[in-house]
mmCIF file of N, CA and C in Angstrom:
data_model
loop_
_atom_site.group_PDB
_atom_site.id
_atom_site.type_symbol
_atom_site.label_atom_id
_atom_site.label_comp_id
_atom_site.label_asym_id
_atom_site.label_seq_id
_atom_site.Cartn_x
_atom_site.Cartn_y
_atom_site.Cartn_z
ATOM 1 N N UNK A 51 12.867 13.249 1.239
ATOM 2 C CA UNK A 51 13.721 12.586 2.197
ATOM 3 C C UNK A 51 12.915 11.947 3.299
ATOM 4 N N UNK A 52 13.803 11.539 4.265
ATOM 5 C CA UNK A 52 13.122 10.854 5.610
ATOM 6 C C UNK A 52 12.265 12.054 5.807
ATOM 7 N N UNK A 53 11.121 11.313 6.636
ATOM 8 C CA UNK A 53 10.433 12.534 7.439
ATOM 9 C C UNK A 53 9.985 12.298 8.969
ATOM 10 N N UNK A 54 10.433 10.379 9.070
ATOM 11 C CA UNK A 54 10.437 10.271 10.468
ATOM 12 C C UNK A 54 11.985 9.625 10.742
ATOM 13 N N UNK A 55 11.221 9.299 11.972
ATOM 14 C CA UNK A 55 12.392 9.036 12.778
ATOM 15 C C UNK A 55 12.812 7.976 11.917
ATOM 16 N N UNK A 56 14.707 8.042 11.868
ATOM 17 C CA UNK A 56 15.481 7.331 10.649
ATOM 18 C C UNK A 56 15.357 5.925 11.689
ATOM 19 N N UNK A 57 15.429 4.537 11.236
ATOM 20 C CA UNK A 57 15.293 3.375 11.907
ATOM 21 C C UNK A 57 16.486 2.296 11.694
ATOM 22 N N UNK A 58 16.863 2.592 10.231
ATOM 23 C CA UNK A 58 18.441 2.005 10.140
ATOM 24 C C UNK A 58 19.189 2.447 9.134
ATOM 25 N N UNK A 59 20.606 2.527 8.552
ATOM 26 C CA UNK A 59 20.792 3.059 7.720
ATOM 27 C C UNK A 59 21.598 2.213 6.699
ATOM 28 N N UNK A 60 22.484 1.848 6.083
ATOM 29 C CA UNK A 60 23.426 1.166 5.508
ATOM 30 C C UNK A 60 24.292 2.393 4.215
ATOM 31 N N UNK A 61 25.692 1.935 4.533
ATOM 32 C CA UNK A 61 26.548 2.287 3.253
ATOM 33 C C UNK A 61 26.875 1.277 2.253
ATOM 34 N N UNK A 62 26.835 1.676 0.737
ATOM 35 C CA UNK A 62 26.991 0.820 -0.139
ATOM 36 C C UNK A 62 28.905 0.539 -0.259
ATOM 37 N N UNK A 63 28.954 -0.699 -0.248
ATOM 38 C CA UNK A 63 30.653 -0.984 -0.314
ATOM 39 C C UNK A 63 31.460 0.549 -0.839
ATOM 40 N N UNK A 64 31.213 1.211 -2.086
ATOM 41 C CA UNK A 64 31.975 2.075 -3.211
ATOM 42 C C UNK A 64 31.964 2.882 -2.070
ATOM 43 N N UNK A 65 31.297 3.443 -0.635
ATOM 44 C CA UNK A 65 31.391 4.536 -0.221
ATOM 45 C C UNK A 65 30.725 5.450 -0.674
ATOM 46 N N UNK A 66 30.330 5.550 -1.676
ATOM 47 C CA UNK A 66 29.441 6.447 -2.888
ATOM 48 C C UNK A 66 27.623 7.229 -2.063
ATOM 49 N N UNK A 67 27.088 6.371 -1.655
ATOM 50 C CA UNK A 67 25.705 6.459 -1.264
ATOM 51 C C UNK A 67 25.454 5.476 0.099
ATOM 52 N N UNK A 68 24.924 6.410 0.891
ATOM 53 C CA UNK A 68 23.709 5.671 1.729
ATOM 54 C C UNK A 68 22.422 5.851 1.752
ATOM 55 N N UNK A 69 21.866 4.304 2.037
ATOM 56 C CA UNK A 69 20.540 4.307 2.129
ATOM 57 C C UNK A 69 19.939 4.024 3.658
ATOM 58 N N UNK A 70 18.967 5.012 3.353
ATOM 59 C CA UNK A 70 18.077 5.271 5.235
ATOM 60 C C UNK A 70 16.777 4.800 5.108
ATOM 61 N N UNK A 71 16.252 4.107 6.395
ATOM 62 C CA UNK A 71 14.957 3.791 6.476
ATOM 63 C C UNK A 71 14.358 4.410 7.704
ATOM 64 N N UNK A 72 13.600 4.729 7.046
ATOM 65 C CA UNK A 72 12.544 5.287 8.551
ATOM 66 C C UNK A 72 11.630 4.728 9.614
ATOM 67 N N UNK A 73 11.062 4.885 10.309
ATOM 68 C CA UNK A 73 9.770 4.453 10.941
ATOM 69 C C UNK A 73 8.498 4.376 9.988
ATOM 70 N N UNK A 74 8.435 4.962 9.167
ATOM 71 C CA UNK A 74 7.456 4.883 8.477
ATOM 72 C C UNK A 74 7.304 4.109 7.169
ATOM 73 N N UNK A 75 8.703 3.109 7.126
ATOM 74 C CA UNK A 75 9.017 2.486 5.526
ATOM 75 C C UNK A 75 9.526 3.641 4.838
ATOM 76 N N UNK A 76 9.762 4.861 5.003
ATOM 77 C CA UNK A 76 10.244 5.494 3.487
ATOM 78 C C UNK A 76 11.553 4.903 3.779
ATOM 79 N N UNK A 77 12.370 4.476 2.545
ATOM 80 C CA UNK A 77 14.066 4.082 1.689
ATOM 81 C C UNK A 77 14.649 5.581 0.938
ATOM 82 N N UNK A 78 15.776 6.369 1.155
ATOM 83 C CA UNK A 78 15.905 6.921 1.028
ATOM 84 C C UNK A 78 17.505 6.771 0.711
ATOM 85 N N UNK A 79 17.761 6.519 -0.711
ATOM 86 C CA UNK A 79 19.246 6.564 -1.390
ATOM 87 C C UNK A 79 19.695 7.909 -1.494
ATOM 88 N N UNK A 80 21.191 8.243 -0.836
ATOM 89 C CA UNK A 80 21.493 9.401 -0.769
ATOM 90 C C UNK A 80 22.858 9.354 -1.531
ATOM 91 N N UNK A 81 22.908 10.866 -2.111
ATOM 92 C CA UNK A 81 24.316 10.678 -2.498
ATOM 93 C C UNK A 81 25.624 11.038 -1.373
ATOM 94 N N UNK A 82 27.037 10.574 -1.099
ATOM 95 C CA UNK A 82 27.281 10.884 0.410
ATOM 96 C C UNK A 82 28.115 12.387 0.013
ATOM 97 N N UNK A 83 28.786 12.360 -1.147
ATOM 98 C CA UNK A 83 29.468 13.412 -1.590
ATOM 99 C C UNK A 83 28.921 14.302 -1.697
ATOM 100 N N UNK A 84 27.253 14.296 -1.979
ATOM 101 C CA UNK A 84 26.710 16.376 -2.320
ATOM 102 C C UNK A 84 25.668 16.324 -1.554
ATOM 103 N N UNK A 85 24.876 15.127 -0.597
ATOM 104 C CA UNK A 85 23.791 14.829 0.150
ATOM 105 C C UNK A 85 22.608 14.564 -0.916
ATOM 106 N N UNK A 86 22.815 14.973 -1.819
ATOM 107 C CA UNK A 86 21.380 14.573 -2.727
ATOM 108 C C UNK A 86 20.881 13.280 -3.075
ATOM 109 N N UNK A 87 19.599 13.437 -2.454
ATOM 110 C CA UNK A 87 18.473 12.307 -3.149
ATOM 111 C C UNK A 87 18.668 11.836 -4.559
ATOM 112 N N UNK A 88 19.341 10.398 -4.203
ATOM 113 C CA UNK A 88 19.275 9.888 -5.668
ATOM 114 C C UNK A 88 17.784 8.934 -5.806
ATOM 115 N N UNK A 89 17.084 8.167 -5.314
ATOM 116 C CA UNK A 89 16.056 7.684 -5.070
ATOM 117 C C UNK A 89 15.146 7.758 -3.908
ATOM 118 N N UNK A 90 13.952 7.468 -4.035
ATOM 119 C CA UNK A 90 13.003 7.122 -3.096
ATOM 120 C C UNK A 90 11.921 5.883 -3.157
ATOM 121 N N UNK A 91 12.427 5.211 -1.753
ATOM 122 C CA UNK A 91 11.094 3.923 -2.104
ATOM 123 C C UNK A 91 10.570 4.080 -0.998
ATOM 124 N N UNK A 92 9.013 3.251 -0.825
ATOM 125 C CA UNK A 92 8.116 2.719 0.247
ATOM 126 C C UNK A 92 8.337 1.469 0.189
ATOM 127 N N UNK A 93 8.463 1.154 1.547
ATOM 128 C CA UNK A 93 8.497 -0.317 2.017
ATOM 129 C C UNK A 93 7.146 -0.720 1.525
ATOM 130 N N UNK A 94 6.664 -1.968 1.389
ATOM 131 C CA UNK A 94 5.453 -2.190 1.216
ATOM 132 C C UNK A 94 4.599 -2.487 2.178
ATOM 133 N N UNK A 95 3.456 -2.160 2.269
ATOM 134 C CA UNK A 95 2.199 -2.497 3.087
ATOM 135 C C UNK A 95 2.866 -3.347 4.421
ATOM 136 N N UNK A 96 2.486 -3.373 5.450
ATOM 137 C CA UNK A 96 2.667 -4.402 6.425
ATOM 138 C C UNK A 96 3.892 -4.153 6.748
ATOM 139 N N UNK A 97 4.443 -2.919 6.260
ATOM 140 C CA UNK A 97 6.181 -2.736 7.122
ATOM 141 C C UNK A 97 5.854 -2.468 8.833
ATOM 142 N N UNK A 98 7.146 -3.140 9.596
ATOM 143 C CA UNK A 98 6.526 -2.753 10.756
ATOM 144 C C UNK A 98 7.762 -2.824 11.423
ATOM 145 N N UNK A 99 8.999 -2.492 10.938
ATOM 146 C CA UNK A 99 10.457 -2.594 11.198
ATOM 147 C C UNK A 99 11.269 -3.688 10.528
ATOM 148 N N UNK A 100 12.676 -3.074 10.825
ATOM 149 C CA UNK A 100 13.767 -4.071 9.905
ATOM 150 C C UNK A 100 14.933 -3.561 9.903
ATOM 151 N N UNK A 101 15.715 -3.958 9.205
ATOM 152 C CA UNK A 101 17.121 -4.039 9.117
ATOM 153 C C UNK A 101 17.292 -3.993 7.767
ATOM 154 N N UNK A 102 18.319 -2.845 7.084
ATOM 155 C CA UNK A 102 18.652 -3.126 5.901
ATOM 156 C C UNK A 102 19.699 -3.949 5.080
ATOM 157 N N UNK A 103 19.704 -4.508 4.014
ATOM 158 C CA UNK A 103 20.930 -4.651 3.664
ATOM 159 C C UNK A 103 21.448 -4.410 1.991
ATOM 160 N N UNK A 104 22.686 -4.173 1.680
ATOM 161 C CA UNK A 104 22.719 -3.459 0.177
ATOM 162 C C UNK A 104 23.385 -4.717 0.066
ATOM 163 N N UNK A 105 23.471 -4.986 -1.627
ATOM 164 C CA UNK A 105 23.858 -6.016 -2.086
ATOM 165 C C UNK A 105 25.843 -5.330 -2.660
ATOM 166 N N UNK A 106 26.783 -6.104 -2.442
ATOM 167 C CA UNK A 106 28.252 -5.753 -2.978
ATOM 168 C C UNK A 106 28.345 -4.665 -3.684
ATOM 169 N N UNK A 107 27.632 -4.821 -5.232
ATOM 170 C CA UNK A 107 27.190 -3.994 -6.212
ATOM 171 C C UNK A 107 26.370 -2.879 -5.866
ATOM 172 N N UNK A 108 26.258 -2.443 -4.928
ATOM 173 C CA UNK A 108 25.379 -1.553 -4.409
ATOM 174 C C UNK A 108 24.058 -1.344 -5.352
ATOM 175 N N UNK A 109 23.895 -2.514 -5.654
ATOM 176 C CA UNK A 109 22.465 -2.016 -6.573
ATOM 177 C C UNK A 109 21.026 -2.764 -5.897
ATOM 178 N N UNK A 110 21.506 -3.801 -5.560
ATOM 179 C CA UNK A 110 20.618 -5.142 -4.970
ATOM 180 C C UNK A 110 20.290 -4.302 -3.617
ATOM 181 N N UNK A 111 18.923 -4.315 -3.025
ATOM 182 C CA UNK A 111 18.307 -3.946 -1.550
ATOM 183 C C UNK A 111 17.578 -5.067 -0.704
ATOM 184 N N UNK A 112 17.801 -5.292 0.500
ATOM 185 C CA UNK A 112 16.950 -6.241 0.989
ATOM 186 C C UNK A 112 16.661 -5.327 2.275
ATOM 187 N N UNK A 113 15.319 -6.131 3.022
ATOM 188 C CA UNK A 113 15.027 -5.513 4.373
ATOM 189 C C UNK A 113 14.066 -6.133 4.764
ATOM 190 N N UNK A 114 14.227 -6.523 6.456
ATOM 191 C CA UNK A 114 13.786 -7.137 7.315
ATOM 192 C C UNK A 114 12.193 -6.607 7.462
ATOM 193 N N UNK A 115 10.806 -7.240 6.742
ATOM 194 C CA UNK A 115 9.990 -6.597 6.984
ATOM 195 C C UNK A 115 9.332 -6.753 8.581
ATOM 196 N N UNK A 116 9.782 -7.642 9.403
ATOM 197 C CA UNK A 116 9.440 -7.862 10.824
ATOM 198 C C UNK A 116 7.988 -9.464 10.476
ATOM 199 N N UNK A 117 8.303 -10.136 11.059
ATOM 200 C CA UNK A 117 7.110 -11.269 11.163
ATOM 201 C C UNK A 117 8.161 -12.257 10.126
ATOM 202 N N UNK A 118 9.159 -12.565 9.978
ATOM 203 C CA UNK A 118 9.932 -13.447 9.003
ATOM 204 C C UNK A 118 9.592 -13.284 7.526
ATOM 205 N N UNK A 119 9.347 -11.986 7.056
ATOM 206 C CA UNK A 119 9.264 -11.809 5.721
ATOM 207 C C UNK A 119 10.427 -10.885 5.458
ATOM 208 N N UNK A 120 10.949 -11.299 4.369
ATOM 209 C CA UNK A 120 11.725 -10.102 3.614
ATOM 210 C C UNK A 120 11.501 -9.827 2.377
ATOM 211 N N UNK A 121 11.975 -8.449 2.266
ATOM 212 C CA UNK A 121 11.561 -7.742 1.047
ATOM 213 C C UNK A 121 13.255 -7.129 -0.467
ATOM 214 N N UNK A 122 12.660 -7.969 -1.182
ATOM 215 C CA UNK A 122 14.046 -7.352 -1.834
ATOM 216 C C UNK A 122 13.785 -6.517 -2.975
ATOM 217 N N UNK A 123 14.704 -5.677 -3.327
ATOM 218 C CA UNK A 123 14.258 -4.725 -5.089
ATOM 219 C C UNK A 123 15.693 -4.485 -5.285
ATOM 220 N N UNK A 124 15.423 -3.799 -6.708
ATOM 221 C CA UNK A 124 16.471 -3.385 -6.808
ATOM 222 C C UNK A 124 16.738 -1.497 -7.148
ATOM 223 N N UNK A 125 17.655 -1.445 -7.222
ATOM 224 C CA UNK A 125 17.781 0.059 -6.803
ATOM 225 C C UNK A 125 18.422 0.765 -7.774
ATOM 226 N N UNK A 126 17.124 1.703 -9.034
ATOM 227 C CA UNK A 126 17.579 2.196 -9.606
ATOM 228 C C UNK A 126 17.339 3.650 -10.119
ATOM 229 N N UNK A 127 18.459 4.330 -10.727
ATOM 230 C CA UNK A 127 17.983 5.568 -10.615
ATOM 231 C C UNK A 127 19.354 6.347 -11.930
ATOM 232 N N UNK A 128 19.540 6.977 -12.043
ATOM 233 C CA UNK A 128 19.918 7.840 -13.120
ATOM 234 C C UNK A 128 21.444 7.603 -12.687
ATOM 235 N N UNK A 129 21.661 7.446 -11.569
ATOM 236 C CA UNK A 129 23.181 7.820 -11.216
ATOM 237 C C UNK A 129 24.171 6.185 -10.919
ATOM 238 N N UNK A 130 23.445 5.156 -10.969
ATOM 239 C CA UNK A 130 23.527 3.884 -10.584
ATOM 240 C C UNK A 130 24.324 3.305 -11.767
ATOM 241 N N UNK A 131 25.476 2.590 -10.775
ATOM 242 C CA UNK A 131 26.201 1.934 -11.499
ATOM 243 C C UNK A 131 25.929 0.775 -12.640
ATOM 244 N N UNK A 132 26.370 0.245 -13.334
ATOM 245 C CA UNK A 132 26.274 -1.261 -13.988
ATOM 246 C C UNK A 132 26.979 -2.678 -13.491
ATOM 247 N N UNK A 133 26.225 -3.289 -12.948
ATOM 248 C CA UNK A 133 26.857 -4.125 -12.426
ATOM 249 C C UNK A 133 28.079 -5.178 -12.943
#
């Protein structure tokens, strides 16, 4: 999970999961119904703050890497819908 200070968070439309970002770049997909870690990402290199955002489908991720770059992936894991 997070291990610093959380920096922004977002809910996916379904209500289903949120995802948290830290001070440190860790992404942290949660489930909201049992709290469990459904994924974990690192921002990449050169994170230095941002803003998240989930795509409708809650599968799509974007985030503000700070300096006018953004970073997008997509978000997958065992429990993830089909779009």
């Amino acid at each position: 999970g997070n291990t610093a200070r959380i920096h922004d968070f977002t809910i996916t439309a379904d209500c289903q999961r949120v995802i948290s970002l830290d001070s440190e770049g860790m992404i942290v997909v949660w489930n909201i119904n049992t709290g469990n870690q459904l994924l974990n990402l690192r921002a990449p290199e050169g994170y230095v703050g941002g803003r998240l955002c989930v795509g409708s489908q809650g599968r799509n991720l974007a985030y503000n890497l700070g300096q006018s770059k953004i970073w997008f992936t997509q978000m997958k894991s065992e429990s993830s819908q089909s779009d």
